[in-house]
Coordinates of C-alpha atoms in Angstrom, one line a residue:
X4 CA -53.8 -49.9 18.9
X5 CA -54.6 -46.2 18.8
X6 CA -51.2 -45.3 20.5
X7 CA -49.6 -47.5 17.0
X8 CA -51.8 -46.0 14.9
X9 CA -50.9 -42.1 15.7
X10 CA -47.5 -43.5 15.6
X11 CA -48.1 -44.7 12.4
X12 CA -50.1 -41.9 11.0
X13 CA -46.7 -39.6 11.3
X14 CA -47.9 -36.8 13.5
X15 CA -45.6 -37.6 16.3
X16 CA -42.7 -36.7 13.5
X17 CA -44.2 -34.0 12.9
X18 CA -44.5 -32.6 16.7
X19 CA -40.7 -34.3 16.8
X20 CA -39.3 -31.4 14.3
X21 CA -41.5 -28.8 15.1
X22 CA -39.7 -29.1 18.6
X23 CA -36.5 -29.3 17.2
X24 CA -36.5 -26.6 14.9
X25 CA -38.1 -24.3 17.5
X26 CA -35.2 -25.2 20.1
X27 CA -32.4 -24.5 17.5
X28 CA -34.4 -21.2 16.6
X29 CA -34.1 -20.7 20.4
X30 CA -30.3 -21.3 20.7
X31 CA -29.8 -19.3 17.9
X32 CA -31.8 -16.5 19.5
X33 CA -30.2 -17.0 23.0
X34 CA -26.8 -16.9 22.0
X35 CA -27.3 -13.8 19.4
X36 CA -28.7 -11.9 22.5
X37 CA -25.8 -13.2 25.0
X38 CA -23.3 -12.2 22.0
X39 CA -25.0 -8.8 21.8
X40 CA -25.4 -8.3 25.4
X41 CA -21.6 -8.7 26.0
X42 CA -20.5 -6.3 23.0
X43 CA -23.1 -3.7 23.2
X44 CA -22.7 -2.5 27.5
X45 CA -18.7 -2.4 26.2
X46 CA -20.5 1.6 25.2
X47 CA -22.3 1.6 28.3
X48 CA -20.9 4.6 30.4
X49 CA -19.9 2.3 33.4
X50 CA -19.6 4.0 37.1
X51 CA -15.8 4.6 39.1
X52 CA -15.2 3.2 41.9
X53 CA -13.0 4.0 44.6
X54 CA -11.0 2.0 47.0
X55 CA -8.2 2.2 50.2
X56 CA -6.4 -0.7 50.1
X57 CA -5.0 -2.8 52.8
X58 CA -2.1 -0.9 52.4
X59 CA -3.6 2.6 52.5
X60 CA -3.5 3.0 48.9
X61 CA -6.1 4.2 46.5
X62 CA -7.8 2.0 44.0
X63 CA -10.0 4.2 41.2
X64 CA -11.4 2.2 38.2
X65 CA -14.2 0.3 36.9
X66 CA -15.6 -3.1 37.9
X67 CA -15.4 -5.4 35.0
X68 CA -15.8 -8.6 36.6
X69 CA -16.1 -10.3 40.2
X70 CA -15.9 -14.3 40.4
X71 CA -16.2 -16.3 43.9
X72 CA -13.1 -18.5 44.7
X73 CA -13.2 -21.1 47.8
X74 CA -11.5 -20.6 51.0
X75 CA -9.4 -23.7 50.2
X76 CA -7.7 -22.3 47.2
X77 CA -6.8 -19.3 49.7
X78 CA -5.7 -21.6 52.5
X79 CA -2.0 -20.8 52.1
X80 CA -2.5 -17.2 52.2
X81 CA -3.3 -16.8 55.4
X82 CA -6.0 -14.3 55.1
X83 CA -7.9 -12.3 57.7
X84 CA -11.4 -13.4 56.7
X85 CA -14.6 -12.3 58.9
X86 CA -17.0 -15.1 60.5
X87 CA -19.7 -14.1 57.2
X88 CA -16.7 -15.2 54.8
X89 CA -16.0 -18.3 56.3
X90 CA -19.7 -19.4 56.3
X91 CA -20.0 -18.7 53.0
X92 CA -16.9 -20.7 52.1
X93 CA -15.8 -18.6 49.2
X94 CA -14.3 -14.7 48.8
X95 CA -15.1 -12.2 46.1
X96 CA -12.3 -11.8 43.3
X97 CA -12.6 -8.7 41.4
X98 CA -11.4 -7.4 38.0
X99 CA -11.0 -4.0 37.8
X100 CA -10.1 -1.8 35.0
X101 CA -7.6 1.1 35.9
X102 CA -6.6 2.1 32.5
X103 CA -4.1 4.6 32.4
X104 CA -2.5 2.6 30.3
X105 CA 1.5 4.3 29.9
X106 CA 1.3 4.2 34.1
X107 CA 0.0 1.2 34.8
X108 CA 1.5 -2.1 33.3
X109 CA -2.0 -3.5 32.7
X110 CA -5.4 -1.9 32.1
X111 CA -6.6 -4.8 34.1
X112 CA -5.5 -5.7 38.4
X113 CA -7.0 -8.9 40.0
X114 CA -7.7 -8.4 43.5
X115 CA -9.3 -9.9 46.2
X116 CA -12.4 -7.9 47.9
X117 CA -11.0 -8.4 51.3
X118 CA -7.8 -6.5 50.7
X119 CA -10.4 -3.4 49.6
X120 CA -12.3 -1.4 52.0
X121 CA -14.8 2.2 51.8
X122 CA -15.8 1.4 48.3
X123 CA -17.7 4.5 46.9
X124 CA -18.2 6.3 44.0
X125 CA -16.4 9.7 43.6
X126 CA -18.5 12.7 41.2
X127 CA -15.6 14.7 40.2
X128 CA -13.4 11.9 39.0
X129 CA -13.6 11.6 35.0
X130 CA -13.4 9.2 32.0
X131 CA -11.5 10.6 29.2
X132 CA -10.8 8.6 25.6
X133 CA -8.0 9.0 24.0
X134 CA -6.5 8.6 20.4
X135 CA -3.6 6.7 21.6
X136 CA -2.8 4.5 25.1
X137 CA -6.9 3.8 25.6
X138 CA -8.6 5.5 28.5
X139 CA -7.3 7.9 31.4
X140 CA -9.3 7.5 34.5
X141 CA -8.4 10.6 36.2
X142 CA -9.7 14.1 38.0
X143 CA -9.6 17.0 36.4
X144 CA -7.3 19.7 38.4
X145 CA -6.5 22.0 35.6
X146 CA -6.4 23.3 32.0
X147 CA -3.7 25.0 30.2
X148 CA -5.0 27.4 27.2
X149 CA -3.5 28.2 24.2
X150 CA -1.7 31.4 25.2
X151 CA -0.2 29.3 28.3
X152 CA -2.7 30.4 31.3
X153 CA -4.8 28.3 33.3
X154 CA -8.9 28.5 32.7
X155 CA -11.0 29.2 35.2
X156 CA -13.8 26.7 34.3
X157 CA -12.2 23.6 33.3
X158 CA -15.0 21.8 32.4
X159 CA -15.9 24.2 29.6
X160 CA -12.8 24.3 28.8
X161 CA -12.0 21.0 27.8
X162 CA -15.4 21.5 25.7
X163 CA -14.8 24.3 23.7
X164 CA -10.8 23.0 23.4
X165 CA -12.2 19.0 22.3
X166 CA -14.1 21.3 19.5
X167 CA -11.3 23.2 18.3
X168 CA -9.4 19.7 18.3
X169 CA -12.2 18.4 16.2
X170 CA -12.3 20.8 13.8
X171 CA -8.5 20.9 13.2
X172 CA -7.8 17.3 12.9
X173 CA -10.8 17.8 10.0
X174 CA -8.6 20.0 8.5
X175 CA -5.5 17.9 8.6
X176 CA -7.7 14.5 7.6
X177 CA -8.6 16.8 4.7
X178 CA -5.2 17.5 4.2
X179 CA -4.0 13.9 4.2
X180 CA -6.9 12.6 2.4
X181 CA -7.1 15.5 -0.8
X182 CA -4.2 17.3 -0.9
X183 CA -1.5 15.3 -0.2
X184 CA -3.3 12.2 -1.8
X185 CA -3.4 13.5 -4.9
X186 CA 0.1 15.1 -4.7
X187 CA 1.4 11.5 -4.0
X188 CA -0.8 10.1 -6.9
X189 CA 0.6 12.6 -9.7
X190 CA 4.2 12.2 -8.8
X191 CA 3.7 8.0 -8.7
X192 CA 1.7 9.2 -12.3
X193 CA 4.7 10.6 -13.0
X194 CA 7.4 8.0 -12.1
X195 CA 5.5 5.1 -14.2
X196 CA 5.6 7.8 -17.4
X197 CA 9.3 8.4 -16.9
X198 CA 9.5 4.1 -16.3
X199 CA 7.6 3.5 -19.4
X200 CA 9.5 6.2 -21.6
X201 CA 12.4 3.9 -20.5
X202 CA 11.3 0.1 -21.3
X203 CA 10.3 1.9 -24.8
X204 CA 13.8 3.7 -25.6
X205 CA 11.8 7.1 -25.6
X206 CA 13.9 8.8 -22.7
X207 CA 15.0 11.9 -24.7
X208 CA 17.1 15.1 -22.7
X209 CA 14.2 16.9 -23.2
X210 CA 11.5 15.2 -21.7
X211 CA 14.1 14.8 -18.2
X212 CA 14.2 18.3 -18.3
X213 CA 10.4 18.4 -18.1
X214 CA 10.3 15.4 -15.4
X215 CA 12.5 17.2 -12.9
X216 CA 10.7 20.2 -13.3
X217 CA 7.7 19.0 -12.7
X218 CA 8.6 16.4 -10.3
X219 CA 10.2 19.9 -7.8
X220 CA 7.1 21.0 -8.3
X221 CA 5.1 18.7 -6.5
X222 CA 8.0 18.0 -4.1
X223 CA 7.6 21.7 -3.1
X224 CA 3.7 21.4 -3.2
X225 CA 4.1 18.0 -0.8
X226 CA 6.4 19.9 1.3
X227 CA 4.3 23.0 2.0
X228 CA 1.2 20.6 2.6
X229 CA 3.1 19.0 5.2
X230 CA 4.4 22.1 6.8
X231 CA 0.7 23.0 6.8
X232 CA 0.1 19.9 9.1
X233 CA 2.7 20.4 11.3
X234 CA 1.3 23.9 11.9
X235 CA -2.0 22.5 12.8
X236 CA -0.5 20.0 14.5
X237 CA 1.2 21.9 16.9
X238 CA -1.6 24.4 17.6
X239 CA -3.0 20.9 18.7
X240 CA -0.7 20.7 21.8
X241 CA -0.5 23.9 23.1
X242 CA -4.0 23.2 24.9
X243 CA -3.7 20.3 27.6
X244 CA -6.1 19.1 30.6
X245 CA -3.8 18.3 34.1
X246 CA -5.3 15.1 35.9
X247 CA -4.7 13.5 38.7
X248 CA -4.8 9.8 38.7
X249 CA -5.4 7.3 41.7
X250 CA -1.5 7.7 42.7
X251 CA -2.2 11.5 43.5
X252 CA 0.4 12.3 40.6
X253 CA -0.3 15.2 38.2
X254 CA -0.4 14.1 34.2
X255 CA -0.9 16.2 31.2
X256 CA -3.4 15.1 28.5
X257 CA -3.0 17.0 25.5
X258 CA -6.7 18.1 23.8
X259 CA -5.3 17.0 20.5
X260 CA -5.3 13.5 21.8
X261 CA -9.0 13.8 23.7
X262 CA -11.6 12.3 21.7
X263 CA -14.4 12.5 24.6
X264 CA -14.8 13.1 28.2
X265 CA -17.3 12.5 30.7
X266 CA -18.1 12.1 34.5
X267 CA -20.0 8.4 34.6
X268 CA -21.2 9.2 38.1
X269 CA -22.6 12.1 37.2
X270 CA -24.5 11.3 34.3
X271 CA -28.5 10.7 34.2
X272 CA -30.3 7.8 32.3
X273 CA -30.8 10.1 29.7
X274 CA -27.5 11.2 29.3
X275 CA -25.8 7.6 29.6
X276 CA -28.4 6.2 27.2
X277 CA -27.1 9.2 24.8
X278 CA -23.7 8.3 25.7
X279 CA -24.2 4.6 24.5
X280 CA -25.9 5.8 21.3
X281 CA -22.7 8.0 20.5
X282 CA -20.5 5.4 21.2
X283 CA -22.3 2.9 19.5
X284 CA -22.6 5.1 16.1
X285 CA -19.0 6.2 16.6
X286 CA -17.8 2.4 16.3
X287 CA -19.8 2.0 13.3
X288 CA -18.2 5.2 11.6
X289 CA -14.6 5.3 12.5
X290 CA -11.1 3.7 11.8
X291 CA -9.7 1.6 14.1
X292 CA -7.1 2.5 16.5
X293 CA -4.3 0.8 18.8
X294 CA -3.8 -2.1 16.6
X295 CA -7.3 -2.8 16.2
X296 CA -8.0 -2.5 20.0
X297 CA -10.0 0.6 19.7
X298 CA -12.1 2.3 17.6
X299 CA -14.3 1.8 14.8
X300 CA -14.8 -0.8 12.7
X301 CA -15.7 1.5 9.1
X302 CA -13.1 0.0 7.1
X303 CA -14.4 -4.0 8.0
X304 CA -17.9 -3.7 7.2
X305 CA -17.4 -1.5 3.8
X306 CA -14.8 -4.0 2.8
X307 CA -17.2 -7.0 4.2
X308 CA -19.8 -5.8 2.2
X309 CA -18.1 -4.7 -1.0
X310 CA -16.5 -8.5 -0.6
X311 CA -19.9 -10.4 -0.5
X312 CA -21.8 -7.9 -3.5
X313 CA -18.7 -8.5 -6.0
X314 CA -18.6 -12.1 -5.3
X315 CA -22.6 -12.3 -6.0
X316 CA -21.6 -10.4 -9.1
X317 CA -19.3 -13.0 -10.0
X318 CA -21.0 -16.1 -8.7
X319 CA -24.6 -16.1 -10.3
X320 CA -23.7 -15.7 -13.7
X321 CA -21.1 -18.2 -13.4
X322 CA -23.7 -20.6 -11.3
X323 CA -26.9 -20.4 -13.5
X324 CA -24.7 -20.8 -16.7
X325 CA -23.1 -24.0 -15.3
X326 CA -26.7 -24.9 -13.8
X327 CA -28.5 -24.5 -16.9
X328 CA -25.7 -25.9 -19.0
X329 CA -26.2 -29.6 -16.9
X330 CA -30.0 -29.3 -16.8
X331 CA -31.2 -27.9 -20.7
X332 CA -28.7 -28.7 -22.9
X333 CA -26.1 -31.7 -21.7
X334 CA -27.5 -35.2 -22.1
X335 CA -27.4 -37.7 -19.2
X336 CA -24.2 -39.2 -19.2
X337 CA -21.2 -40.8 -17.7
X338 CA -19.5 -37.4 -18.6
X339 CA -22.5 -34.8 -17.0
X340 CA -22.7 -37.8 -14.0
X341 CA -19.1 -37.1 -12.7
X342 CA -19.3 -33.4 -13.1
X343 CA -22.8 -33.0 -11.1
X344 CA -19.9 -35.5 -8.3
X345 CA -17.8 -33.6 -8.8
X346 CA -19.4 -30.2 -8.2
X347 CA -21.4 -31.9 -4.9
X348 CA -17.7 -33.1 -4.1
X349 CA -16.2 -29.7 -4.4
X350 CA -19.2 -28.3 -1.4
X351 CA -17.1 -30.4 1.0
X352 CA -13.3 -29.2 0.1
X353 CA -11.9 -27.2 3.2
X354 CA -12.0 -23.4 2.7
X355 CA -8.3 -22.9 3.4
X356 CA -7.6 -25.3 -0.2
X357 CA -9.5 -22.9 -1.8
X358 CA -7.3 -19.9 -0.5
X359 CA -4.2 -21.9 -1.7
X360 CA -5.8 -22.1 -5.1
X361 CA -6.6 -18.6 -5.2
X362 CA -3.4 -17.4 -4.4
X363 CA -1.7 -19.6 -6.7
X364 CA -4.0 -19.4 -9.4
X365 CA -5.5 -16.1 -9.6
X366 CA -2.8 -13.8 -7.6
X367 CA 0.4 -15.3 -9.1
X368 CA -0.8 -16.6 -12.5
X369 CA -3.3 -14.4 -13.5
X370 CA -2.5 -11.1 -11.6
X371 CA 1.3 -11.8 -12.6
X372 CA 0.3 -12.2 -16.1
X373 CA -2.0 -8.7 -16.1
X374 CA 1.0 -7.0 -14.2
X375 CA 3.7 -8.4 -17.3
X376 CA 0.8 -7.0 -20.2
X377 CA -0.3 -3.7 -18.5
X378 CA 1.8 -2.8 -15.9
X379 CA 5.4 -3.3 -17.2
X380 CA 6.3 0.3 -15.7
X381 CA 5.3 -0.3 -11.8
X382 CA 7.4 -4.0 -12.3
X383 CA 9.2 -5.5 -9.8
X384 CA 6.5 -3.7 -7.3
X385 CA 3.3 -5.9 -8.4
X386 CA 0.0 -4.1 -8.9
X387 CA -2.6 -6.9 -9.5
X388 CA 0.3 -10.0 -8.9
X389 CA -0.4 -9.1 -4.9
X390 CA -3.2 -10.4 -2.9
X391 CA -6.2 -8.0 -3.4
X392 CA -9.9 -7.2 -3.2
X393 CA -10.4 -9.1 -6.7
X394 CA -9.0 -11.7 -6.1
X395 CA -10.5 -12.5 -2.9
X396 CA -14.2 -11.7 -4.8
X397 CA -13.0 -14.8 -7.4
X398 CA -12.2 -17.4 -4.8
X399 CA -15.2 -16.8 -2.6
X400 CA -16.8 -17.3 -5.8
X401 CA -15.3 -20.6 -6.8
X402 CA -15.8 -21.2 -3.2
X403 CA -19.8 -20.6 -3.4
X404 CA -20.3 -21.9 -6.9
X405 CA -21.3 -25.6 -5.8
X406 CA -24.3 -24.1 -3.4
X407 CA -25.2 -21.6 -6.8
X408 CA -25.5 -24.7 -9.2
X409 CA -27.2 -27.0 -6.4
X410 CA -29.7 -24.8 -5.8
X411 CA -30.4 -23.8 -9.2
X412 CA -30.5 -27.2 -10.3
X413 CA -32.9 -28.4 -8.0
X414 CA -35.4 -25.3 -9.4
X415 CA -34.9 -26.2 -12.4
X416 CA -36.1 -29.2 -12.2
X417 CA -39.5 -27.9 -10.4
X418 CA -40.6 -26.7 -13.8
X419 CA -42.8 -29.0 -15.3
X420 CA -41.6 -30.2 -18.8
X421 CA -45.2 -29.6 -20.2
X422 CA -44.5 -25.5 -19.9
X423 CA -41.2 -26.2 -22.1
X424 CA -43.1 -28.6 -24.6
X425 CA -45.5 -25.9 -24.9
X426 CA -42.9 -22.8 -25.3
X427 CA -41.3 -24.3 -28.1
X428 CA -45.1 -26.3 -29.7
X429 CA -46.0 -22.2 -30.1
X430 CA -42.3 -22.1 -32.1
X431 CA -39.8 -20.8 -29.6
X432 CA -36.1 -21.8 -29.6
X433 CA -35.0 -23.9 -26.6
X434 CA -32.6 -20.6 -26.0
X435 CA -35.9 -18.5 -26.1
X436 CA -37.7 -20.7 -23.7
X437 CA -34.7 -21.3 -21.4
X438 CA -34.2 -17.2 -21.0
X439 CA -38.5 -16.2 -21.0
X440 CA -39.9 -18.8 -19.5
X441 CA -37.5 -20.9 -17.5
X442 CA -35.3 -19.0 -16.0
X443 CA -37.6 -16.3 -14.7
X444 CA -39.8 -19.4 -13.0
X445 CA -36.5 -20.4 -11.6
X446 CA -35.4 -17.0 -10.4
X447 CA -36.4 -18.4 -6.3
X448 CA -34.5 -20.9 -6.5
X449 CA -31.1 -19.0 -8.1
X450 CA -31.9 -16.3 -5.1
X451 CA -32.1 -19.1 -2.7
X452 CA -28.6 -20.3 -3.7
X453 CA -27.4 -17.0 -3.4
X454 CA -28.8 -17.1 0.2
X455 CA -26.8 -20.0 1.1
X456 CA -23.8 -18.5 -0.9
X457 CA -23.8 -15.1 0.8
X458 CA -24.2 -16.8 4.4
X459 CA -21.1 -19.2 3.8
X460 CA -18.6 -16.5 1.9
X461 CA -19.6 -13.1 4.5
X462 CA -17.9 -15.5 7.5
X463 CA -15.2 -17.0 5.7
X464 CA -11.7 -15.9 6.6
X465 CA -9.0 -18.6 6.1
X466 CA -9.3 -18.6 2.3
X467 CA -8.9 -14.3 2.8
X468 CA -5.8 -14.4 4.8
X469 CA -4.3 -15.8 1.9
X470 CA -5.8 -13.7 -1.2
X471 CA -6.3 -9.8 -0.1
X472 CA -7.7 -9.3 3.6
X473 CA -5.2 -7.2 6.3
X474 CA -5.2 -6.5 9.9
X475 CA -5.2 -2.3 9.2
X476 CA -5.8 -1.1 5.5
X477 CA -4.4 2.1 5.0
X478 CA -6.9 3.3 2.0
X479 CA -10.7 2.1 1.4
X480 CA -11.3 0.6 -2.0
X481 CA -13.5 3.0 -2.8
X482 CA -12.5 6.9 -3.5
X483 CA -12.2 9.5 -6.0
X484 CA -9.6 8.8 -7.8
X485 CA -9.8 7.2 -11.1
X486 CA -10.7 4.6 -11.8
X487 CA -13.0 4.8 -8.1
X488 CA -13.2 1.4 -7.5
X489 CA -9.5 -0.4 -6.6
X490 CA -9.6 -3.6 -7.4
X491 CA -6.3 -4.4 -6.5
X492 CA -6.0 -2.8 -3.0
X493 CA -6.2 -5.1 -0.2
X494 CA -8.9 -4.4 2.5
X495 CA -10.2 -5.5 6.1
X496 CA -13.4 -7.8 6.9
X497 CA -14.7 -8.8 10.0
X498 CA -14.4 -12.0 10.3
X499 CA -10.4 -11.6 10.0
X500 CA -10.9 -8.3 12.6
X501 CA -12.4 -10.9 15.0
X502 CA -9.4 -13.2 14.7
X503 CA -7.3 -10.5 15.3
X504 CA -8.8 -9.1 18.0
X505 CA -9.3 -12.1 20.0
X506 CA -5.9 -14.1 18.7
X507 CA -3.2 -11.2 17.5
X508 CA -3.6 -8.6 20.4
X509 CA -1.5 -8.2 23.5
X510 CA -4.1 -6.4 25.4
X511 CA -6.6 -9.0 25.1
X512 CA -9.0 -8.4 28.3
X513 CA -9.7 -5.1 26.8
X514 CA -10.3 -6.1 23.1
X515 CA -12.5 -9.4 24.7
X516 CA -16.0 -7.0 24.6
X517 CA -14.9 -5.5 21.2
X518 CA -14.6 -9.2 20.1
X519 CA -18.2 -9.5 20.7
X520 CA -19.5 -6.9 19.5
X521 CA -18.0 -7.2 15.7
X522 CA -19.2 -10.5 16.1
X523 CA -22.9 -9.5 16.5
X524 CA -22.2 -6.9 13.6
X525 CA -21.0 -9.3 11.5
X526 CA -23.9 -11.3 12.0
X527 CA -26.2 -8.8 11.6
X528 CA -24.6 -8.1 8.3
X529 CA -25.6 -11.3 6.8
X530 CA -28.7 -10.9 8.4
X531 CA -28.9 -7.7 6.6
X532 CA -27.8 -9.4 3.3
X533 CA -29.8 -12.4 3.5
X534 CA -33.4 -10.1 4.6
X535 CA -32.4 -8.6 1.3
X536 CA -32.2 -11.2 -0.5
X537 CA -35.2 -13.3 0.5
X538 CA -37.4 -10.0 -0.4
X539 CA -36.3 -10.3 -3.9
X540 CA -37.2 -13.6 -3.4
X541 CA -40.7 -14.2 -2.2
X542 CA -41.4 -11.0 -4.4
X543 CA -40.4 -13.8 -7.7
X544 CA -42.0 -16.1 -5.5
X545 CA -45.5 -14.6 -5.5
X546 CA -45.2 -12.9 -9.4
X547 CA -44.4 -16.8 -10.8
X548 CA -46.7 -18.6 -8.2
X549 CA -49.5 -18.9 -10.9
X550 CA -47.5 -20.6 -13.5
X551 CA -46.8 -23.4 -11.0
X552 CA -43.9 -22.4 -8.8
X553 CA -44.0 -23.2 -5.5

């Protein structure tokens, strides 16, 4: 009877939840931290080893995995194993990375541990990253200065020369980014004046007088700023570091293409722990290179976030409007019945339908439309009729809209009706009491469906493949050129940086750890976003708490 009762009483519910929710929190947890763990060591300044093969060749790389495979997979090879191999029943495969990526045909070799012998782990052998072809494992034998002789100290060398490289590919990045930029943006100024001069029967001798004038002008401006580049350029390779790699063979890294060098046997905790930090911050803060395979990840998170805080711009108004629309004013009806279905209905549509719509709807109808109106002169090349940032901000918001009006719905119907007789007994309009008193009671609730909104849209990516997102975006958004914020530029996200990655790439062993480290940045992101969020939040929370909010 007392076992029924306490049954009955509910509490063993209550323990049965508790429990569950604690072991999802858990999972959660666990598999944020395995996540992080696997992206974050990818900085982690591993050690070199090195090998003599069974053939008296020399192995030099970095262990990246070792798995243990049973004798009777390896019964066929007829292997020399010793007496301890045989007890054990299984033999050590290792991965190891060689990189050198234009000598080698893989940056990864399989190998078993019984065809290595006198592992150890050399001091003078180096890790150097490079703009292009990944990582050289190599020692350093040599350097080669700018007036053609050989240094005597080539590890200061390859300092001082990395921070001449620096500061000259700033100067060419400055270059590209100001000077020739706005060169480019005047003469394509220039071409859709001359285009619209034409659609308007204004071309007059005169005016092509002035256009070719001005347009050698900035040809011969253009010109000189890329002459300037190639000068830079080639002051760029005239310094080079000589390695030798495993093979004993004698290759030439030019500084230009060094972004950072380092000895990983060398280094102290301190140093490999500063190391980390660097690399960390430098895949926060830079573009992507080698097809997405190295590098930073910049250009993803601005456009991530830019994505989700235009789509909130577009989505709450849009939302509360609707929400308040079915809860204040329309009368319960067949008519308000099916469209409260049909916006519960809409919650469950795949997210790929919705990219179909967008494209078809908003790129070609709209955007086409806008292009015809305002952008007659850049026609047949489309400016806004093209998948773009816009575009993908107004499908994640039709996307997200259902969660918006659910959620506000459901606060609004928290407020007792007594504080809405009583706004409009003291002779308030129902607009008045709707935007003073409702509303800003309900404001939890429209921040909670934001919440949900912003988690669902920030990891969305079939819906972008369709609308603006691309593998490599060649501008941000966002820069100083009128009118600063380019709505109709397409842009990168992580979620679509994660399919490439771990889908698109041919070198997929070496983009696996940079898989899971956007991953955890993109979660962190929301994280980020949703913190944010549920600040504002409880801070509406607590100020309406006294007038019966809960």
């Amino acid at each position: 009877m007392r076992l029924f009762s306490w049954i009955k009483s509910g509490a063993p519910w209550i323990w049965l939840t508790g429990g569950a929710v604690s072991a999802s929190l858990l999972s959660v947890l666990g598999l944020m931290l395995f996540i992080g763990w696997q992206g974050l060591t990818y900085f982690w300044p591993s050690p070199l080893y090195m090998w003599q093969t069974d053939q008296g060749a020399r192995l030099v790389g970095q262990l990246y995995e070792q798995e243990w495979v049973p004798l009777s997979h390896l019964h066929s090879l007829n292997l020399p194993l010793t007496q301890e191999q045989i007890e054990r029943g299984s033999v050590a495969r290792l991965s190891v990375k060689i990189a050198n990526r234009e000598r080698n045909t893989s940056d990864f070799i399989s190998i078993l541990d019984i065809h290595l012998r006198d592992k150890t782990q050399p001091k003078d052998w180096a890790v150097v990253d490079r703009e292009r072809n990944g990582q050289f494992f190599g020692r350093p034998v040599g350097y080669i200065q700018q007036d053609g002789s050989m240094a005597n100290d080539v590890d200061a060398a390859v300092i001082d020369g990395m921070e001449q490289a620096e500061r000259i590919r700033d100067q060419i990045h400055s270059l590209i980014t100001d000077k020739i930029a706005a060169l480019g943006h005047q003469v394509e100024q220039l071409q859709h004046e001359k285009r619209r001069k034409e659609l308007n029967g204004q071309l007059s001798k005169s005016y092509l007088i002035e256009y070719k004038l001005e347009k050698n002008q900035l040809d011969n401006a253009m010109a000189l700023a890329e002459q300037d580049i190639d000068d830079l350029r080639e002051q760029l390779g005239k310094q080079a570091l000589i390695m030798e790699d495993m093979t004993g063979e004698q290759v030439t890294l030019p500084i230009g293409q060094i972004l950072r060098f380092w000895y990983p046997n060398k280094m102290s905790m301190g140093e490999k722990i500063a190391h980390w930090a660097h690399g960390v911050w430098l895949f926060l803060s830079d573009d992507p290179r080698e097809s997405n395979s190295e590098g930073g990840v910049f250009p993803a998170i601005f456009g991530t976030v830019l994505l989700v805080l235009l789509m909130s711009i577009v989505v709450m108004p849009l939302g509360i409007i609707a929400a308040v629309y079915l809860h204040e004013y329309a009368k319960d009806n067949a008519f308000t019945r099916l469209i409260r279905v049909a916006v519960i209905n809409l919650a469950g549509v795949p997210s790929i339908v919705y990219g179909v719509f967008g494209l078809g709807f908003f790129v070609y109808t709209i955007g086409g439309t806008i292009d015809k109106w305002f952008f007659t002169e850049n026609l047949p090349t489309p400016t806004f009729g093209t998948p773009g940032l816009l575009w993908s901000a107004l499908t994640l918001a039709v996307l997200t809209l259902p969660v918006v009006i659910v959620a506000t719905e459901e606060g609004l119907s928290r407020i007792p009706n007594s504080i809405r007789h009583g706004s409009l007994a003291l002779g308030a309009t129902q607009f008045e009491t709707v935007w003073r008193i409702v509303l800003p009671m309900a404001s939890p609730a429209m921040i909670t469906g934001l919440i949900l909104a912003i988690a669902r849209a920030a990891g969305e990516v079939a819906p972008l493949m369709l609308v603006g997102v691309v593998k490599l975006a060649s501008n941000l958004p966002v820069d100083n050129e009128f009118p600063y914020l380019h709505l109709e530029r397409k842009f990168m996200h992580l979620g679509f940086h994660i399919y490439d990655l771990g889908f698109q790439t041919t070198n997929i062993e070496a983009a696996r750890p940079l898989v899971y480290a956007t991953a955890f940045l993109l979660v962190m992101v929301i994280v980020l976003l949703n913190l944010t969020a549920i600040s504002i939040r409880n801070n509406l929370r607590e100020k309406y708490r006294t007038l019966g909010q809960d």
